[in-house]
Amino acid sequence: MTAARRIAIGFGVALLLVSIIGITSLASVTSLSRTTEAVRRSTDMVMSLSELERHMTELESAARTFVITGDIAYEAPFNFATAGTEKVLDDLIENASGDEAQTAIALELRRLARSKNRVSSELMDIRRLQGMEAAAAFVRLGTGKAVMDTIRMRTAEMKQHAVTLQAAERAEAAINARRTELITGGGAALAFLLLTIAGITVAREFAVRRRAETAMRESQAQLSQFLDSLPIGAFVIDAHGRPSFANTTALTMLGAGTIDDLDIVTPGMTIPLWRDGQNTAVDAADDPMRAALRGLAARREGLELRTGETHIPIEISAAPVFDSNGNVAYAIAAFSDITERVRARQALQDATRAAEDSNRAKSDFLARMSHELRTPLNSVIGFANILLKNKGGRLGEQEISYLQRVLDNGKHLLLLINDILDLSKVEAGKVQVEWETVALQPLLQDIVHQLETQARNGVRLAVEMKTGLVPITSDSARLRQILINLVGNALKFTEAGSVVVSVDTVPGTRRPSIIRVSDTGIGIPAERLGSIFEAFEQADRSTARQYGGTGLGLPISRALCELLGYTLTVSSDVGVGTQFCIDLLADVNKARTEETNETADA
Ligand code: ADP
């Protein structure tokens, strides 16, 4: 149970007890006053009854003395006693009200008293008018005595009843007082106990809260210290765009001493952001902080932080901070000075541009030179051919062998120049791609057919592919050039076994994905696999001597593949064979990956 709940229950129960004590006390006081009133009444009744007895006795004795003496002086006490009787009976009836039995007796007593009065008055009249004898005869009838006896009996009865009632009421009052004492005392003690427990709990809760507040203050101070030591600016604004936190780096970059200065530094703006190198401030749609206030995370580069004369290129990321109802409560931004990065990027761009320029100049030069070299070389080859025919028969065997060398070297040189020209053209971006629909099956068959004669004895050259493949969009001349080079190499370096050109398809479709040229030739050492694609590089000098070649075929093939959007890779085992793969979907897959990444970023 939580402390707050315990405290609430403690106070609630205490309150309930105090209410019960109050109600009980009130009830008890009411009952006490009621009992006191009842006791007073019964006391009054007892007194009235005694008074009645006295008056009746006085009335009887006044009447009796008058009969005996005939002295009219006794009429006055008689009348006085009669009046007193009436007055006492009125009081008695009033005090008996509410008690039916007592009221009935009181009324009967009045009737009896009046009757006694009448009888006594009649007796006194008889004495006055007829004399003593007649009066004595009337007394002997006993009417007056009978009435008087009944009055005495009823009075005694009523007195007894009043006394009993008084005792019962006194006893009840005593019980009431005791009960009130118990409830008030016990309740007060329990309430005191509960209030003490609640008080202790409140005090403890306060202590816990004070400790938590101290810990929170300490951790906040530590957090501020951490944030202040960050080399990036951290800046927080509330939902109304008012600055609410900025670490030291942010304040320095924003040119402010304290967070309160920021309103003055950036009037009307969350952060003074400007477009890189332009004289326009970033508008609301482009401001990452305002995007964060709309609940969107945003990251921007190519912006400048401007305060006065200072322009700092920055990279900024902003994100919303939501409250428990899902509304944006704050927007937080982290920004860093990317001056060095911008400078390095610029330097890199300059260097790349310079390198591209010089590469283009080199390729231009080579293309031009190759062209200039080919003309005289063709003439050398042509004339060597003519001379070799030895039409006049004037050339000896040695001259013919020299001429043959001139012709071979000339052809090799021409091959080299053609390759250099090709590579230069590709590198100089002078090769135009002629996109068309290309069916792979006939193209590959044709290439195999063309190169069959180069296969050594016992080497199988074949195309292995599914039928009915979907045609691809490519440049058939360039693709042919690449494949002729790869298959030509495979045949050149394979003494026995096979050279196979095969086509993989996208799983579950007939769409070509990879063209493989596999052989069972001499293989390429692992450490040379990386360099064979560089110009004039061969796997090893001895094979170059043995098999010939310029070392330009693979660089040209790879450059052409890149031009067509393919990638060319190799895997090989020395003595086992080599496999070259042209990935036809490299560009498609790359574009798809980039698209996926962009979507993921967004
Ligand atoms: P080259 O005109 O010398 O063949 P390439 O650029 O076509 O020039 O090949 C470079 C080198 O790669 C070759 O000299 C050879 O050492 C190695 N090479 C290429 N294809 C194969 C292959 N199928 N088997 C073994 N080695 C190969």
Tab-separated table of C-alpha atoms in Angstrom, residues 49-205:
chain	number	residue	atom	x	y	z
A	49	LEU	CA	-49.027	14.584	45.734
A	50	SER	CA	-47.753	15.376	49.262
A	51	GLU	CA	-49.195	18.863	48.890
A	52	LEU	CA	-52.535	17.369	47.782
A	53	GLU	CA	-52.565	15.083	50.800
A	54	ARG	CA	-51.873	18.091	53.054
A	55	HIS	CA	-54.604	20.236	51.452
A	56	MET	CA	-57.139	17.375	51.609
A	57	THR	CA	-56.344	16.766	55.264
A	58	GLU	CA	-56.684	20.494	55.957
A	59	LEU	CA	-59.975	20.573	54.026
A	60	GLU	CA	-61.325	17.587	55.975
A	61	SER	CA	-60.245	18.952	59.343
A	62	ALA	CA	-61.693	22.464	58.585
A	63	ALA	CA	-65.045	20.855	57.660
A	64	ARG	CA	-64.946	18.592	60.733
A	65	THR	CA	-64.127	21.473	63.127
A	66	PHE	CA	-66.951	23.560	61.616
A	67	VAL	CA	-69.424	20.704	62.186
A	68	ILE	CA	-68.297	20.334	65.786
A	69	THR	CA	-68.101	24.072	66.647
A	70	GLY	CA	-70.491	25.656	64.117
A	71	ASP	CA	-67.973	28.485	64.029
A	72	ILE	CA	-68.024	30.154	60.631
A	73	ALA	CA	-64.345	31.101	61.162
A	74	TYR	CA	-63.505	27.569	59.833
A	75	GLU	CA	-65.100	28.313	56.456
A	76	ALA	CA	-62.086	30.355	55.402
A	77	PRO	CA	-59.479	27.513	55.913
A	78	PHE	CA	-61.922	25.210	54.141
A	79	ASN	CA	-62.111	27.526	51.110
A	80	PHE	CA	-58.327	28.066	51.194
A	81	ALA	CA	-57.716	24.300	51.214
A	82	THR	CA	-60.223	23.855	48.311
A	83	ALA	CA	-58.438	26.455	46.186
A	84	GLY	CA	-55.018	24.934	47.088
A	85	THR	CA	-56.313	21.496	46.056
A	86	GLU	CA	-57.371	22.780	42.613
A	87	LYS	CA	-53.985	24.460	42.052
A	88	VAL	CA	-52.007	21.345	43.130
A	89	LEU	CA	-54.170	19.099	40.899
A	90	ASP	CA	-53.561	21.386	37.891
A	91	ASP	CA	-49.779	21.065	38.455
A	92	LEU	CA	-50.124	17.322	38.908
A	93	ILE	CA	-52.047	16.876	35.618
A	94	GLU	CA	-49.517	18.982	33.788
A	95	ASN	CA	-46.545	16.998	35.162
A	96	ALA	CA	-48.265	13.701	34.384
A	97	SER	CA	-48.816	14.653	30.721
A	98	GLY	CA	-47.130	12.146	28.444
A	99	ASP	CA	-47.736	9.284	30.916
A	100	GLU	CA	-51.216	7.972	30.250
A	101	ALA	CA	-51.580	5.914	33.431
A	102	GLN	CA	-50.445	8.801	35.697
A	103	THR	CA	-52.645	11.287	33.786
A	104	ALA	CA	-55.672	8.991	34.300
A	105	ILE	CA	-54.940	8.757	38.050
A	106	ALA	CA	-54.431	12.575	38.256
A	107	LEU	CA	-57.769	13.195	36.516
A	108	GLU	CA	-59.453	10.651	38.803
A	109	LEU	CA	-57.874	12.418	41.832
A	110	ARG	CA	-59.324	15.765	40.654
A	111	ARG	CA	-62.725	14.184	40.247
A	112	LEU	CA	-62.430	12.577	43.741
A	113	ALA	CA	-61.119	15.848	45.282
A	114	ARG	CA	-64.036	17.777	43.832
A	115	SER	CA	-66.418	15.080	44.999
A	116	LYS	CA	-64.905	15.238	48.524
A	117	ASN	CA	-65.248	18.997	48.354
A	118	ARG	CA	-68.872	18.765	47.363
A	119	VAL	CA	-69.631	16.222	50.161
A	120	SER	CA	-67.844	18.424	52.753
A	121	SER	CA	-69.673	21.571	51.492
A	122	GLU	CA	-72.995	19.684	51.734
A	123	LEU	CA	-72.091	18.556	55.311
A	124	MET	CA	-71.279	22.150	56.284
A	125	ASP	CA	-74.606	23.389	54.733
A	126	ILE	CA	-76.585	20.725	56.691
A	127	ARG	CA	-74.813	21.810	59.961
A	128	ARG	CA	-75.486	25.434	59.197
A	129	LEU	CA	-79.184	24.961	58.284
A	130	GLN	CA	-80.352	21.786	60.156
A	131	GLY	CA	-78.038	21.627	63.140
A	132	MET	CA	-75.615	19.211	64.701
A	133	GLU	CA	-77.848	16.096	64.788
A	134	ALA	CA	-78.618	16.192	61.084
A	135	ALA	CA	-74.905	16.753	60.322
A	136	ALA	CA	-73.906	13.779	62.524
A	137	ALA	CA	-76.457	11.613	60.688
A	138	PHE	CA	-74.949	12.723	57.318
A	139	VAL	CA	-71.413	11.891	58.566
A	140	ARG	CA	-72.577	8.493	59.652
A	141	LEU	CA	-73.622	7.763	56.058
A	142	GLY	CA	-69.787	7.511	55.422
A	143	THR	CA	-69.829	9.076	51.954
A	144	GLY	CA	-67.064	11.567	52.761
A	145	LYS	CA	-64.859	8.960	54.394
A	146	ALA	CA	-65.151	6.585	51.454
A	147	VAL	CA	-64.113	9.338	49.032
A	148	MET	CA	-61.239	10.382	51.293
A	149	ASP	CA	-59.973	6.789	51.596
A	150	THR	CA	-59.985	6.401	47.797
A	151	ILE	CA	-58.081	9.702	47.435
A	152	ARG	CA	-55.457	8.488	49.915
A	153	MET	CA	-55.149	5.166	48.150
A	154	ARG	CA	-54.797	6.723	44.686
A	155	THR	CA	-52.345	9.324	45.954
A	156	ALA	CA	-50.180	6.620	47.501
A	157	GLU	CA	-50.347	4.588	44.258
A	158	MET	CA	-49.365	7.540	42.121
A	159	LYS	CA	-46.538	8.498	44.474
A	160	GLN	CA	-45.209	4.943	44.389
A	161	HIS	CA	-45.346	4.936	40.565
A	162	ALA	CA	-43.552	8.303	40.331
A	163	VAL	CA	-40.803	7.128	42.690
A	164	THR	CA	-40.302	3.900	40.674
A	165	LEU	CA	-40.188	5.883	37.425
A	166	GLN	CA	-37.685	8.280	38.915
A	167	ALA	CA	-35.401	5.423	39.952
A	168	ALA	CA	-35.595	3.832	36.462
A	169	GLU	CA	-34.815	7.132	34.762
A	170	ARG	CA	-31.907	7.804	37.089
A	171	ALA	CA	-30.515	4.323	36.302
A	172	GLU	CA	-30.879	4.916	32.542
A	173	ALA	CA	-29.179	8.292	32.864
A	174	ALA	CA	-26.297	6.634	34.676
A	175	ILE	CA	-25.935	3.957	31.928
A	176	ASN	CA	-26.045	6.675	29.255
A	177	ALA	CA	-23.379	8.683	30.976
A	178	ARG	CA	-21.162	5.577	31.309
A	179	ARG	CA	-21.613	4.658	27.632
A	180	THR	CA	-20.807	8.215	26.539
A	181	GLU	CA	-17.734	8.162	28.741
A	182	LEU	CA	-16.565	4.886	27.172
A	183	ILE	CA	-17.203	5.912	23.539
A	184	THR	CA	-15.718	9.369	23.970
A	185	GLY	CA	-12.652	8.132	25.836
A	186	GLY	CA	-12.013	5.064	23.633
A	187	GLY	CA	-12.722	6.920	20.392
A	188	ALA	CA	-10.496	9.817	21.377
A	189	ALA	CA	-7.684	7.384	22.242
A	190	LEU	CA	-8.089	5.507	18.929
A	191	ALA	CA	-8.285	8.754	16.949
A	192	PHE	CA	-5.164	9.962	18.735
A	193	LEU	CA	-3.408	6.688	17.830
A	194	LEU	CA	-4.462	6.871	14.185
A	195	LEU	CA	-3.529	10.524	13.878
A	196	THR	CA	-0.166	9.747	15.446
A	197	ILE	CA	0.428	6.896	12.951
A	198	ALA	CA	-0.711	9.127	10.054
A	199	GLY	CA	1.536	11.921	11.354
A	200	ILE	CA	4.546	9.582	11.573
A	201	THR	CA	3.841	8.278	8.062
A	202	VAL	CA	3.554	11.844	6.724
A	203	ALA	CA	6.833	12.758	8.397
A	204	ARG	CA	8.508	9.660	6.951
A	205	GLU	CA	7.053	10.375	3.520
